[in-house]
Short mmCIF file of C-alpha atoms in Angstrom, two decimals:
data_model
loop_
_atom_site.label_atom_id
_atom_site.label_comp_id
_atom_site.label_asym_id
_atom_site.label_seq_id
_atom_site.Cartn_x
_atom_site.Cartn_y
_atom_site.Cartn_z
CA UNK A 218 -12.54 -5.00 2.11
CA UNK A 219 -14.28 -1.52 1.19
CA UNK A 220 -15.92 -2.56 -1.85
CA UNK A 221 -12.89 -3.82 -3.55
CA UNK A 222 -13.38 -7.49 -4.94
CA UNK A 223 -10.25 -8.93 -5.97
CA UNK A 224 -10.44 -12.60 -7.82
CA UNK A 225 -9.40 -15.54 -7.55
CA UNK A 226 -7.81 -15.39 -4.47
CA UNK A 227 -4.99 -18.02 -5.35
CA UNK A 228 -3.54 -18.35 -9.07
CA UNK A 229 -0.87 -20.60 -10.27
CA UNK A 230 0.78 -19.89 -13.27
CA UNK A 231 2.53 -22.14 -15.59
CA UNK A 232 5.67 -21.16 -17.58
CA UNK A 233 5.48 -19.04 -20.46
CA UNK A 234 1.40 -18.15 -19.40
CA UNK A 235 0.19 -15.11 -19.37
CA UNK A 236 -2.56 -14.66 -16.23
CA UNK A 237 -5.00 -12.24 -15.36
CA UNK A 238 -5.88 -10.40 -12.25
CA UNK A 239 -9.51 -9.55 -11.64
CA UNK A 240 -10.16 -6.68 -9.52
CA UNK A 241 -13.95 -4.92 -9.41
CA UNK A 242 -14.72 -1.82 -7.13
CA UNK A 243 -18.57 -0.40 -6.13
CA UNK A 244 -16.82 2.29 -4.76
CA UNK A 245 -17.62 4.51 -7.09
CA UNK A 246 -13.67 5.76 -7.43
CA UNK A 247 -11.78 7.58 -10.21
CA UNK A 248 -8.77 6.17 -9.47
CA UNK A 249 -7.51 2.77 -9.28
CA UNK A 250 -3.84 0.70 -8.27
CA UNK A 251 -1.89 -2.12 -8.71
CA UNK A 252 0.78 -2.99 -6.06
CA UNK A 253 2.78 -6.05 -5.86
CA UNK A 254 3.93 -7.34 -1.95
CA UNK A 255 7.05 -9.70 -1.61
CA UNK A 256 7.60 -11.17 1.81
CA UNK A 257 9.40 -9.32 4.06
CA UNK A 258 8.47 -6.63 1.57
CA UNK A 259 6.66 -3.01 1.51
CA UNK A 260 4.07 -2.34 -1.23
CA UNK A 261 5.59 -1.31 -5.54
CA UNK A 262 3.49 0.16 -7.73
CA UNK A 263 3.01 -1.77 -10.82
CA UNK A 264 0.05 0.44 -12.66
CA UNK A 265 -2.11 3.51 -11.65
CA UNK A 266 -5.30 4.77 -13.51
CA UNK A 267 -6.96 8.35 -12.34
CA UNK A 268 -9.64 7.86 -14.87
CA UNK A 269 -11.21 5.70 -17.64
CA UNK A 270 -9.04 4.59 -20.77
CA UNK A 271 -6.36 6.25 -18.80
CA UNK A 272 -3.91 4.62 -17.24
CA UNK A 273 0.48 5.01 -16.02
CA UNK A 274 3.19 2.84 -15.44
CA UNK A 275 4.25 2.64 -12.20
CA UNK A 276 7.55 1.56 -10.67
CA UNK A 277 7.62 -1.89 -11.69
CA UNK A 278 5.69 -2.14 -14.60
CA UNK A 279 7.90 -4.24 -17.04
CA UNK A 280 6.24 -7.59 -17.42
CA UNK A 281 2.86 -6.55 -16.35
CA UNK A 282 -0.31 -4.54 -18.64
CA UNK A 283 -3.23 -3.00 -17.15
CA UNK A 284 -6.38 -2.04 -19.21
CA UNK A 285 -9.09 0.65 -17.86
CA UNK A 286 -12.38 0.70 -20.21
CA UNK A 287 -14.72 0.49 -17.18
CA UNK A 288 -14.67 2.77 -13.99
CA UNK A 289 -15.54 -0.41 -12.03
CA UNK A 290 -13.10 -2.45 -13.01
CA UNK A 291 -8.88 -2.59 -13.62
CA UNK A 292 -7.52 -5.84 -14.72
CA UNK A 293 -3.97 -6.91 -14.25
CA UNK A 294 -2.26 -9.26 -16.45
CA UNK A 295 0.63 -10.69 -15.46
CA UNK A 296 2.62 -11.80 -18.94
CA UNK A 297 5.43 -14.54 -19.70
CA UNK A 298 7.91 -11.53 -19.83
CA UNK A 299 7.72 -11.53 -16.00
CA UNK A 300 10.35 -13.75 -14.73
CA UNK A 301 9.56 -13.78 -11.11
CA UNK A 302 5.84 -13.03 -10.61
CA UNK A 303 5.40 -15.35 -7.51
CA UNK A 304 3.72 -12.61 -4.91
CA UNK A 305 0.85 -11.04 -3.57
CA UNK A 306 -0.48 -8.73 -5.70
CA UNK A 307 -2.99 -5.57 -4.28
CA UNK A 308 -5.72 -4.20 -5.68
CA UNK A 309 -6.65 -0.25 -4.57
CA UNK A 310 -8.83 2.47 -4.66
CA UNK A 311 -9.01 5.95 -4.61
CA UNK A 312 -11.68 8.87 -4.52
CA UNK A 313 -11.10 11.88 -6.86
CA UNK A 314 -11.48 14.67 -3.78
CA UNK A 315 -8.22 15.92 -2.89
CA UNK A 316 -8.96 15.60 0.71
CA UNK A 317 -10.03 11.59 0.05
CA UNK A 318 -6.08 10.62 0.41
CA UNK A 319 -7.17 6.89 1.84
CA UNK A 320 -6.67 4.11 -0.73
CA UNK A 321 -8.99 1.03 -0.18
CA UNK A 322 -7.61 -2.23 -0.73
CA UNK A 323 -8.68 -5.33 -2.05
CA UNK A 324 -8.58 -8.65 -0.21
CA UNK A 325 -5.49 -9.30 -2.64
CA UNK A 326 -4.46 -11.79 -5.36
CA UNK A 327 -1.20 -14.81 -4.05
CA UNK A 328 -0.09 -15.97 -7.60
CA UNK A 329 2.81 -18.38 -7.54
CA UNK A 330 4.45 -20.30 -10.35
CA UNK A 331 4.07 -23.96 -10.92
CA UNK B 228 14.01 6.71 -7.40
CA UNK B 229 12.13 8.29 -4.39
CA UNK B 230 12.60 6.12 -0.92
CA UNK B 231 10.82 5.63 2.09
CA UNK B 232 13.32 3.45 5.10
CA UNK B 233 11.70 2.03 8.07
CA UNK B 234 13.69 -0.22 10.44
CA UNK B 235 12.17 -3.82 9.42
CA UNK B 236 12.14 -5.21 13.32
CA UNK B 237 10.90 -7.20 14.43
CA UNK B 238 9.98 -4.80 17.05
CA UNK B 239 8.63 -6.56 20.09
CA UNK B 240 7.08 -4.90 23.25
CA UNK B 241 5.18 -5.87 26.66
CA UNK B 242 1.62 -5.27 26.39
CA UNK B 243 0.93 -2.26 27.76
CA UNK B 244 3.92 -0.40 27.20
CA UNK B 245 4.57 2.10 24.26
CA UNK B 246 5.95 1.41 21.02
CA UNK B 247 7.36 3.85 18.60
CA UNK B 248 7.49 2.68 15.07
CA UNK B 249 9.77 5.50 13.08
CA UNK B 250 10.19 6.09 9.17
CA UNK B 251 12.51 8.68 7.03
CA UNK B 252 11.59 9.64 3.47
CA UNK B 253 13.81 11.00 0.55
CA UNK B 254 11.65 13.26 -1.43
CA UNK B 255 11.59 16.87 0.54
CA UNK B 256 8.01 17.79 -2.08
CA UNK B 257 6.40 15.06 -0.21
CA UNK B 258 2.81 15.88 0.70
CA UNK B 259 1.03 13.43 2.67
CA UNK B 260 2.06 10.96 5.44
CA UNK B 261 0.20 7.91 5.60
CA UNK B 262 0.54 4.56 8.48
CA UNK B 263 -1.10 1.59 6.93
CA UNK B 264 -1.12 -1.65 9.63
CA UNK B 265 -1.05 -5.24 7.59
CA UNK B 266 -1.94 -8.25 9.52
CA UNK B 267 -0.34 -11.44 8.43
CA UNK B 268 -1.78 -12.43 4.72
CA UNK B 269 -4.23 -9.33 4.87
CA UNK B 270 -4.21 -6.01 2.94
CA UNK B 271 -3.26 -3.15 4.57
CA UNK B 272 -5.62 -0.59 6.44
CA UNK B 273 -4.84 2.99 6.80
CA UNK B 274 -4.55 4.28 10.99
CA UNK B 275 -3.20 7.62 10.88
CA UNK B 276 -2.19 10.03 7.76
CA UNK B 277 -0.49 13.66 9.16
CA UNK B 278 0.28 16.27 6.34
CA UNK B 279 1.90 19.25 8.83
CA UNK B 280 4.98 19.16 11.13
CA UNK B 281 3.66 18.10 14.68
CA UNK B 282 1.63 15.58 16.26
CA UNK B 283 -1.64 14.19 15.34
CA UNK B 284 -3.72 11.93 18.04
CA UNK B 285 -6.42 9.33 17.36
CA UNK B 286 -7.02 7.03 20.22
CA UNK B 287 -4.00 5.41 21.32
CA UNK B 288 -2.16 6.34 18.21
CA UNK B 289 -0.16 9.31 17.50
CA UNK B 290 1.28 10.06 14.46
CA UNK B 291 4.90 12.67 14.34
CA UNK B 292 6.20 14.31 11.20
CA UNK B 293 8.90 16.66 11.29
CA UNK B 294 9.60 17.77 7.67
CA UNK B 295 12.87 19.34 7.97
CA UNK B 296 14.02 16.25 9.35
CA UNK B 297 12.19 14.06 6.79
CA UNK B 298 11.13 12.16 9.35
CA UNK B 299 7.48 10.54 10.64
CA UNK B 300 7.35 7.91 13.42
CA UNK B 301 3.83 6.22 14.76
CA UNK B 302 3.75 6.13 18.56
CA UNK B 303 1.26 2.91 19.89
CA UNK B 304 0.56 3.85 23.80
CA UNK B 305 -0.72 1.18 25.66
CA UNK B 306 0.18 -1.68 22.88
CA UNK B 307 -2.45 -4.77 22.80
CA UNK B 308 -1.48 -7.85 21.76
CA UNK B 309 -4.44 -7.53 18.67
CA UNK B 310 -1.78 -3.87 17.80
CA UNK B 311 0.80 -7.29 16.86
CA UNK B 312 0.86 -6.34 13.00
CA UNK B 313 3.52 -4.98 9.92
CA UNK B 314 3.04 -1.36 9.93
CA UNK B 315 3.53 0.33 6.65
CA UNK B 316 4.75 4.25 6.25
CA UNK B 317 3.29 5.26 3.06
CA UNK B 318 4.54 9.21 1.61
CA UNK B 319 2.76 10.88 -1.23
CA UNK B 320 5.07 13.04 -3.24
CA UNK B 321 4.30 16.26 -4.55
CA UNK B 322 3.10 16.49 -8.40
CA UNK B 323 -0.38 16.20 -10.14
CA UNK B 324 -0.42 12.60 -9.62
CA UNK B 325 -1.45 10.44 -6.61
CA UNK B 326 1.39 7.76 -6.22
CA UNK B 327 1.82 6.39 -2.12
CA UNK B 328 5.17 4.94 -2.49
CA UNK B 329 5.24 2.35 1.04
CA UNK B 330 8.45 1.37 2.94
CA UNK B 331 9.22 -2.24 3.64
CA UNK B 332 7.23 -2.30 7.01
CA UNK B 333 8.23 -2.24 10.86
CA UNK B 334 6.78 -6.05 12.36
CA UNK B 335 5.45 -5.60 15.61
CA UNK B 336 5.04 -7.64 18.11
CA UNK B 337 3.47 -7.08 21.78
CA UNK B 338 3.74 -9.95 24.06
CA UNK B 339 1.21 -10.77 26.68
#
């Protein structure tokens, strides 16, 4: 899926755990995203990063942190302070030209809660 | 809280005929207009983006955005049933930072 690797493909998470999302891009790619997909459901934006050690809140951010320290690589974890995190979670990517608008997306993450 | 509304279907068509897939944002700044399709348990791949009032052709898509109107649609000519897919409208909103915020997705379906 365009050089996005997104691991493991299927997490379970036990109450109280905090998980982590693996995502890893070749891509080359300043910026980097998080979205979250519930059935039925369009894409939210958990966390954004345009550039290394940089990184926003998105729309949903509250029970999730991101960290940055590699261009290649955006991890997501998914903490005990998120009450519902059963989804599929989306990994993206973004070129820094202005006229590079298309995000490439990971094969994606399906975490549900035991 | 900037929104993007797309009818959530299912949409279903003959094969063959045309489908028109239609979404209405809430943020006049808005840039850049973006059609993702999602297959079932897939990420999403981008078809069309537009970014001035008119129409924009690729194949058998074509892509409408009328800005007054806040309005973009997809047209699918000739649907196939492989075109069967959610389609996601996706609007970038003016400002230094690149955020796609997506509607909920139009399912389409195009019977044999």
């Amino acid at each position: 899926d365009g050089g996005i690797t997104q691991s493991p493909k299927y997490l379970f998470r036990k109450e109280g755990q905090n998980v982590t999302l693996s995502c890893e891009q070749n891509l080359n790619h300043d910026a980097m995203y998080w979205y979250r997909q519930d059935p039925g459901q369009g894409l939210r934006l958990i966390y954004y990063s345009q550039i290394v050690n940089d990184f926003q809140k998105g729309d949903i951010a509250e029970g999730y942190s991101v960290s940055r320290e590699k261009k290649e690589s955006f991890p997501l974890t998914v903490t005990s302070a998120q009450k519902n995190p059963t989804a599929f979670y989306l990994c993206a990517a973004r070129g820094r030209l202005a006229t590079n608008e298309k995000l490439f997306f990971g094969s994606g993450t399906q975490l549900s809660v035991l | 809280q900037k929104e993007v509304e797309q009818n959530s279907g299912p949409l279903s068509v003959p094969e063959g005929a045309i489908a028109s897939l239609n979404c209405t944002y809430s943020d006049r700044g808005s840039q850049s207009f973006f059609w993702y399709r999602q297959y079932s348990g897939k990420s999403p791949e981008l078809i069309m983006s537009i970014y001035s009032n008119g129409d924009k052709e690729d194949g058998r898509f074509t892509a409408q955005l009328n800005k007054a109107s806040q309005y973009v649609s997809l047209l699918i000519r000739d649907s196939q049933p492989s075109d069967s897919a959610t389609y996601l409208c996706a609007v970038r909103s003016g400002g230094s930072n690149y955020k796609l915020t997506f509607g909920k997705g139009t399912l389409l379906t195009v019977n044999p």
